[in-house]
Amino acid sequence: MGLVVQKYGGSSVADAEGIKRVAKRVVEAKKNGHQVVVVVSAMGDTTDELIDLAAQVSPIPAGREFDMLLTAGERISMALLAMAIKNLGHEAQSFTGSQAGVITDSVHNKARIIDVTPGRIQQSVDAGNIAIVAGFQGVSQDKKDITTLGRGGSDTTAVALAAALDAEVCEIYTDVDGVFTADPRVVKKARKIDWISFEDMLELASSGSKVLLHRCVEYARRYNIPIHVRSSFSGLKGTWVSNEPQGDQPMEQAIISGVAHDTSEAKVTVVGVPDKPGEAATIFRAIADADINIDMVVQNVSAASTGLTDISFTLPKTEGHKAIEALEKTKAQVGFDSLRYDDQIAKISLVGAGMKTNPGVTATFFEALSNAGVNIELISTSEIRISVVTRADDVKEAVRAVHTAFGLDSESDEAVVYGGTGR
Amino acid sequence: MGLVVQKYGGSSVADAEGIKRVAKRVVEAKKNGHQVVVVVSAMGDTTDELIDLAAQVSPIPAGREFDMLLTAGERISMALLAMAIKNLGHEAQSFTGSQAGVITDSVHNKARIIDVTPGRIQQSVDAGNIAIVAGFQGVSQDKKDITTLGRGGSDTTAVALAAALDAEVCEIYTDVDGVFTADPRVVKKARKIDWISFEDMLELASSGSKVLLHRCVEYARRYNIPIHVRSSFSGLKGTWVSNEPQGDQPMEQAIISGVAHDTSEAKVTVVGVPDKPGEAATIFRAIADADINIDMVVQNVSAASTGLTDISFTLPKTEGHKAIEALEKTKAQVGFDSLRYDDQIAKISLVGAGMKTNPGVTATFFEALSNAGVNIELISTSEIRISVVTRADDVKEAVRAVHTAFGLDSESDEAVVYGGTGR
């Protein structure tokens, strides 16, 4: 039996009861003969409360100090978890990101992990302890300042530690039973996926599935660390994410892994762009200079009569204002007619490696949407994903129609088990 | 202008308003041309809340993890203070005890400072920053574990940093205006002391005065760091504690510095101890082996008729049970008659280096108590202190009578200014 890294999110350790429940689960893994390293997030609302305090003393909290503040959250939860485990008669030691050797760059509030030197953690587990590590945080390589990893940082900590410690598996405990073929809040008949490849999981994550973040899956793929996403409440087997199925996991990959949707984006259309070289470059250079990440980009064939074309792209709604401002400044240079901004859109994506070798997928997808009366506004595809933009109002119906069309519905909706008693 | 270390306690930074008020005071010192290092405690009730959480997950929280937990408190307050200072347009950086180079032994929950290596702090202030340091915490020399310094630890952090940084002064900001000739809650006419020697302050601290703890004063005396105790609310000049008076401080030391009282102790009397060598040793070895600190020890002359004597001593009430248990076990060996335990006592102490050369002091002290109708149960003296034990009910009257008898009363009770709006 090798080493296992387990990660528990804030909702799993929201209060003393939650911490005690997690302690029992951790001890179980230890009793089964594993070396256990646990990565833990801040308790429930702690981070929000700290952010609120910061806002009270300063309208724009400085990055370095903001990180120092936020990291108090995991310090509390990890120490409490270690105490709860010791109370069950097992040895446990907690470690900050810095003590655990999580080395990052110096970009406060969204630092990237550069290296993990887990000497103290390895020593601690070799001595028979359960090691508890603060998620979401590290220490900067050059200045030795405390940093935080940004959204989903604790998952990334867990995967990075798993890689550095050569773990058998990285178990991500959350408040749902795993990755589903669609969001179970929208599709009652969504099925839990037993196994999914890194590639498909990456596409789902970047298409709106929120169970795992793109960054964490990317890290796991690079170091080939199998992830097991499961519920800290139910204790059921969850979803394995890895290169190849293992053990009793299905040997054949499904044609379609799942349907994801995303309503957090808006659409910008630059209308009447002269169809000549360099125009698109000017537009997207302006967007890039404003530090805005864009998603889908679509350019129509220009109308023969006018020589003008439209360029549309999607971006997070939160970046909308900045994008319009940046584009307005290029108007004279590009010579476009007007800008249109639309935040009442949804993106629906079908993900599956099988679509590479199954030519009918695209047709079935569009037919399903058409039969449901859903209009398609933009289309964009990758090798293993098709995404469309529709009206936001249509999103639920569209997702359900596609889910059914690809035979993803479970036989009953009993199969969808939500995370027990927790949030 | 040199470097100043300022320390703010939990009541000074109890909420966002308090933190902003402290930030202004810190910036003032910086504007006056000082390099400023600030040591800060956890906000108001944070520590109690964390202790409460620990009790919910484990009845006996482990030392190492308990320290990890508690140190989250200063992490929050120091980061917020740094943000508030930056918001006033000055540069500030916060540092944990470990980052500030506070090296301790490995005794969790009450570690002792072994060394301070303030390289990062010196760098930070040399670069023009205000450095904020977490009080109460350090890192153990051998295991590199996070430790806490126990009660009054933040004051000790401040003095230790002041020593290591060769500071001009260590300012201890609190919720009273300084050290008083008696507890102003008991003696309305108590006067604020402008200057007091380390020696007298040490005696006051060990006699029940709570403004500064013995440990912190001892550290300051060893490294000759002047302490300035003052209010974070009123901003008035407070009390200087140092070897020699400086500047406009009174050149001649008062005969009596002040009257202290302490109602936290209990009295144990071992009745009927055979008056022969080794008996007292057996008794106090038993107490020492039970890890109990005792205070006053008094042995009466034995009665000629019986050859028996009584031995009394005082100790913290919290240790009473342990002491009685330890003594019961020595009964056969020592052959004493019985044990008496009394927790309705008070200790009243008169402190002042002047009593060495003023022979009337003891007499005046006893006369004052006698005139007030206060009975004396035990007496113990040092070179610069006389302490008596009385009934707890008599304590207020006794303190007032002594305070008046030594001419310590202020002319009006207007002089006593309490800590403004805060706690």
Short mmCIF file of C-alpha atoms in Angstrom, two decimals, chain A residues 93-322:
data_model
loop_
_atom_site.label_atom_id
_atom_site.label_comp_id
_atom_site.label_asym_id
_atom_site.label_seq_id
_atom_site.Cartn_x
_atom_site.Cartn_y
_atom_site.Cartn_z
CA GLN A 93 1.11 16.95 12.33
CA SER A 94 -0.03 20.02 10.45
CA PHE A 95 2.18 21.99 8.07
CA THR A 96 1.81 25.35 6.35
CA GLY A 97 2.35 25.56 2.61
CA SER A 98 5.77 26.97 3.31
CA GLN A 99 6.68 24.16 5.72
CA ALA A 100 5.38 21.61 3.20
CA GLY A 101 7.77 22.98 0.59
CA VAL A 102 5.20 24.48 -1.77
CA ILE A 103 7.40 26.96 -3.65
CA THR A 104 5.64 29.50 -5.90
CA ASP A 105 6.33 32.54 -8.01
CA SER A 106 5.70 36.00 -6.49
CA VAL A 107 2.34 36.80 -8.09
CA HIS A 108 0.27 37.41 -4.98
CA ASN A 109 -3.36 36.18 -4.86
CA LYS A 110 -2.80 33.89 -7.86
CA ALA A 111 0.68 32.45 -7.52
CA ARG A 112 1.79 29.47 -9.57
CA ILE A 113 3.60 26.50 -8.07
CA ILE A 114 7.20 26.37 -9.29
CA ASP A 115 8.44 23.45 -7.23
CA VAL A 116 7.45 21.21 -4.33
CA THR A 117 10.14 20.06 -1.89
CA PRO A 118 8.18 17.87 0.50
CA GLY A 119 11.08 16.72 2.71
CA ARG A 120 9.32 17.50 5.99
CA ILE A 121 6.10 15.83 4.84
CA GLN A 122 7.93 12.68 3.75
CA GLN A 123 9.76 12.58 7.09
CA SER A 124 6.52 13.06 8.97
CA VAL A 125 4.68 10.21 7.22
CA ASP A 126 7.74 7.97 7.38
CA ALA A 127 7.68 8.48 11.16
CA GLY A 128 4.11 7.16 11.16
CA ASN A 129 2.26 10.48 11.29
CA ILE A 130 -0.67 11.60 9.22
CA ALA A 131 0.53 14.87 7.65
CA ILE A 132 -1.98 17.69 7.28
CA VAL A 133 -1.04 20.39 4.78
CA ALA A 134 -2.61 23.80 4.27
CA GLY A 135 -4.08 24.02 0.79
CA PHE A 136 -4.14 27.13 -1.39
CA GLN A 137 -0.84 28.56 -0.08
CA GLY A 138 2.89 28.54 -0.64
CA VAL A 139 5.99 30.64 -0.22
CA SER A 140 7.59 32.69 -2.98
CA GLN A 141 10.95 31.50 -4.25
CA ASP A 142 12.71 34.85 -4.36
CA LYS A 143 11.29 36.89 -1.48
CA LYS A 144 10.17 34.09 0.87
CA ASP A 145 6.79 35.82 1.14
CA ILE A 146 3.57 33.93 1.80
CA THR A 147 1.51 33.51 -1.37
CA THR A 148 -1.90 32.10 -2.25
CA LEU A 149 -2.70 30.10 -5.37
CA GLY A 150 -6.04 31.63 -6.27
CA ARG A 151 -9.27 29.86 -7.08
CA GLY A 152 -9.14 26.07 -6.80
CA GLY A 153 -5.73 26.39 -5.22
CA SER A 154 -6.23 23.63 -2.67
CA ASP A 155 -6.93 21.05 -5.40
CA THR A 156 -3.73 22.11 -7.11
CA THR A 157 -1.79 21.85 -3.83
CA ALA A 158 -3.08 18.31 -3.43
CA VAL A 159 -2.14 17.22 -6.94
CA ALA A 160 1.27 18.91 -6.74
CA LEU A 161 2.03 17.20 -3.43
CA ALA A 162 0.82 13.89 -4.82
CA ALA A 163 3.23 14.29 -7.71
CA ALA A 164 6.17 15.29 -5.50
CA LEU A 165 5.50 12.42 -3.08
CA ASP A 166 4.90 9.91 -5.87
CA ALA A 167 1.46 9.13 -4.45
CA GLU A 168 -0.73 6.28 -5.67
CA VAL A 169 -3.71 8.56 -6.01
CA CYS A 170 -4.91 12.04 -5.18
CA GLU A 171 -8.39 11.84 -3.67
CA ILE A 172 -10.39 15.06 -3.98
CA TYR A 173 -13.22 14.97 -1.45
CA THR A 174 -16.06 17.34 -2.19
CA ASP A 175 -19.79 17.74 -1.54
CA VAL A 176 -20.91 15.78 -4.62
CA ASP A 177 -20.40 12.12 -5.46
CA GLY A 178 -18.12 12.72 -8.43
CA VAL A 179 -18.14 14.05 -11.98
CA PHE A 180 -21.52 13.71 -13.69
CA THR A 181 -22.51 13.49 -17.36
CA ALA A 182 -24.21 16.87 -16.83
CA ASP A 183 -24.92 19.20 -13.94
CA PRO A 184 -27.37 17.14 -11.81
CA ARG A 185 -29.13 20.33 -10.73
CA VAL A 186 -30.16 20.77 -14.38
CA VAL A 187 -30.40 17.18 -15.58
CA LYS A 188 -32.10 14.93 -13.03
CA LYS A 189 -31.07 11.85 -14.98
CA ALA A 190 -27.38 12.75 -15.11
CA ARG A 191 -25.14 9.78 -14.35
CA LYS A 192 -21.99 9.70 -12.25
CA ILE A 193 -18.99 8.94 -14.47
CA ASP A 194 -16.88 6.04 -13.13
CA TRP A 195 -13.79 6.89 -15.15
CA ILE A 196 -12.85 9.74 -17.44
CA SER A 197 -9.60 10.54 -19.26
CA PHE A 198 -7.55 13.61 -18.40
CA GLU A 199 -8.27 15.03 -21.86
CA ASP A 200 -12.04 14.80 -21.58
CA MET A 201 -11.93 16.13 -18.01
CA LEU A 202 -9.87 19.11 -19.18
CA GLU A 203 -12.45 19.93 -21.83
CA LEU A 204 -15.33 19.56 -19.34
CA ALA A 205 -13.53 21.80 -16.86
CA SER A 206 -12.94 24.52 -19.41
CA SER A 207 -16.54 24.23 -20.61
CA GLY A 208 -18.20 25.02 -17.28
CA SER A 209 -18.04 21.84 -15.19
CA LYS A 210 -17.10 23.03 -11.71
CA VAL A 211 -16.15 19.83 -9.89
CA LEU A 212 -12.47 20.07 -10.84
CA LEU A 213 -10.65 23.11 -12.13
CA HIS A 214 -8.71 23.01 -15.38
CA ARG A 215 -5.46 23.92 -13.65
CA CYS A 216 -5.55 21.01 -11.24
CA VAL A 217 -6.41 18.47 -13.97
CA GLU A 218 -3.66 19.87 -16.19
CA TYR A 219 -1.15 19.39 -13.36
CA ALA A 220 -2.35 15.84 -12.73
CA ARG A 221 -2.04 14.97 -16.43
CA ARG A 222 1.47 16.39 -16.67
CA TYR A 223 2.68 14.24 -13.75
CA ASN A 224 0.30 11.34 -14.45
CA ILE A 225 -1.35 11.39 -11.01
CA PRO A 226 -4.72 9.60 -10.95
CA ILE A 227 -7.41 11.73 -9.31
CA HIS A 228 -10.34 10.19 -7.47
CA VAL A 229 -13.15 12.73 -7.02
CA ARG A 230 -15.61 11.62 -4.33
CA SER A 231 -17.96 12.77 -1.61
CA SER A 232 -16.72 13.33 1.94
CA PHE A 233 -20.31 12.81 3.08
CA SER A 234 -21.44 9.59 1.37
CA GLY A 235 -18.11 7.74 1.20
CA LEU A 236 -19.17 6.12 -2.10
CA LYS A 237 -16.76 5.40 -4.95
CA GLY A 238 -16.56 8.53 -7.07
CA THR A 239 -15.03 9.36 -10.43
CA TRP A 240 -11.50 8.37 -11.42
CA VAL A 241 -9.63 10.76 -13.68
CA SER A 242 -6.52 9.25 -15.22
CA ASN A 243 -4.70 8.32 -18.42
CA GLU A 244 -6.05 4.79 -18.57
CA PRO A 245 -8.87 3.02 -16.75
CA GLN A 246 -7.67 0.85 -13.86
CA GLY A 247 -9.02 -2.18 -11.99
CA ASP A 248 -12.78 -2.50 -12.34
CA GLN A 249 -13.11 0.72 -14.28
CA PRO A 250 -14.84 0.42 -17.70
CA MET A 251 -12.30 -0.73 -20.30
CA GLU A 252 -13.87 1.06 -23.20
CA GLN A 253 -14.11 4.79 -23.25
CA ALA A 254 -17.60 6.20 -23.78
CA ILE A 255 -18.07 8.06 -27.06
CA ILE A 256 -19.36 11.05 -25.13
CA SER A 257 -18.21 11.85 -21.60
CA GLY A 258 -20.69 14.54 -20.81
CA VAL A 259 -22.49 17.78 -21.49
CA ALA A 260 -21.24 20.93 -19.81
CA HIS A 261 -22.77 24.36 -19.72
CA ASP A 262 -21.56 27.78 -18.70
CA THR A 263 -23.63 30.91 -18.11
CA SER A 264 -20.78 33.06 -16.81
CA GLU A 265 -19.74 34.40 -20.20
CA ALA A 266 -20.80 37.26 -22.41
CA LYS A 267 -20.50 37.73 -26.14
CA VAL A 268 -18.87 40.67 -27.90
CA THR A 269 -19.41 41.23 -31.60
CA VAL A 270 -17.32 43.65 -33.63
CA VAL A 271 -19.62 44.57 -36.51
CA GLY A 272 -18.45 45.64 -39.96
CA VAL A 273 -14.74 44.87 -39.84
CA PRO A 274 -12.97 45.43 -43.19
CA ASP A 275 -11.96 41.96 -44.42
CA LYS A 276 -8.26 42.54 -44.90
CA PRO A 277 -5.09 41.20 -43.25
CA GLY A 278 -4.21 42.57 -39.83
CA GLU A 279 -7.65 43.70 -38.68
CA ALA A 280 -8.28 40.69 -36.40
CA ALA A 281 -4.75 40.95 -35.07
CA THR A 282 -5.31 44.57 -34.05
CA ILE A 283 -8.55 43.69 -32.30
CA PHE A 284 -7.16 40.77 -30.33
CA ARG A 285 -3.91 42.53 -29.49
CA ALA A 286 -6.01 45.25 -27.82
CA ILE A 287 -7.90 42.60 -25.85
CA ALA A 288 -4.69 40.83 -24.83
CA ASP A 289 -3.06 44.09 -23.76
CA ALA A 290 -6.02 44.66 -21.43
CA ASP A 291 -5.17 41.27 -19.83
CA ILE A 292 -8.49 39.70 -20.78
CA ASN A 293 -8.82 35.97 -21.39
CA ILE A 294 -11.18 35.21 -24.23
CA ASP A 295 -12.82 31.91 -25.04
CA MET A 296 -14.62 31.17 -28.32
CA VAL A 297 -13.71 33.24 -31.36
CA VAL A 298 -15.78 33.15 -34.56
CA GLN A 299 -15.42 35.13 -37.75
CA ASN A 300 -18.07 34.98 -40.46
CA VAL A 301 -17.31 34.85 -44.17
CA SER A 302 -17.45 38.44 -45.37
CA ALA A 303 -20.32 39.62 -47.48
CA ALA A 304 -19.16 39.83 -51.10
CA SER A 305 -21.05 43.07 -51.67
CA THR A 306 -19.46 45.07 -48.85
CA GLY A 307 -16.13 43.36 -48.10
CA LEU A 308 -17.06 43.64 -44.43
CA THR A 309 -17.20 40.87 -41.84
CA ASP A 310 -18.25 40.41 -38.19
CA ILE A 311 -15.96 39.02 -35.49
CA SER A 312 -17.52 37.57 -32.35
CA PHE A 313 -15.89 36.22 -29.21
CA THR A 314 -16.93 35.21 -25.72
CA LEU A 315 -15.30 36.25 -22.45
CA PRO A 316 -16.12 36.24 -18.74
CA LYS A 317 -18.92 38.71 -17.97
CA THR A 318 -16.66 40.29 -15.36
CA GLU A 319 -14.27 41.36 -18.12
CA GLY A 320 -16.96 42.80 -20.38
CA HIS A 321 -16.54 46.44 -19.45
CA LYS A 322 -12.77 46.34 -19.85
#
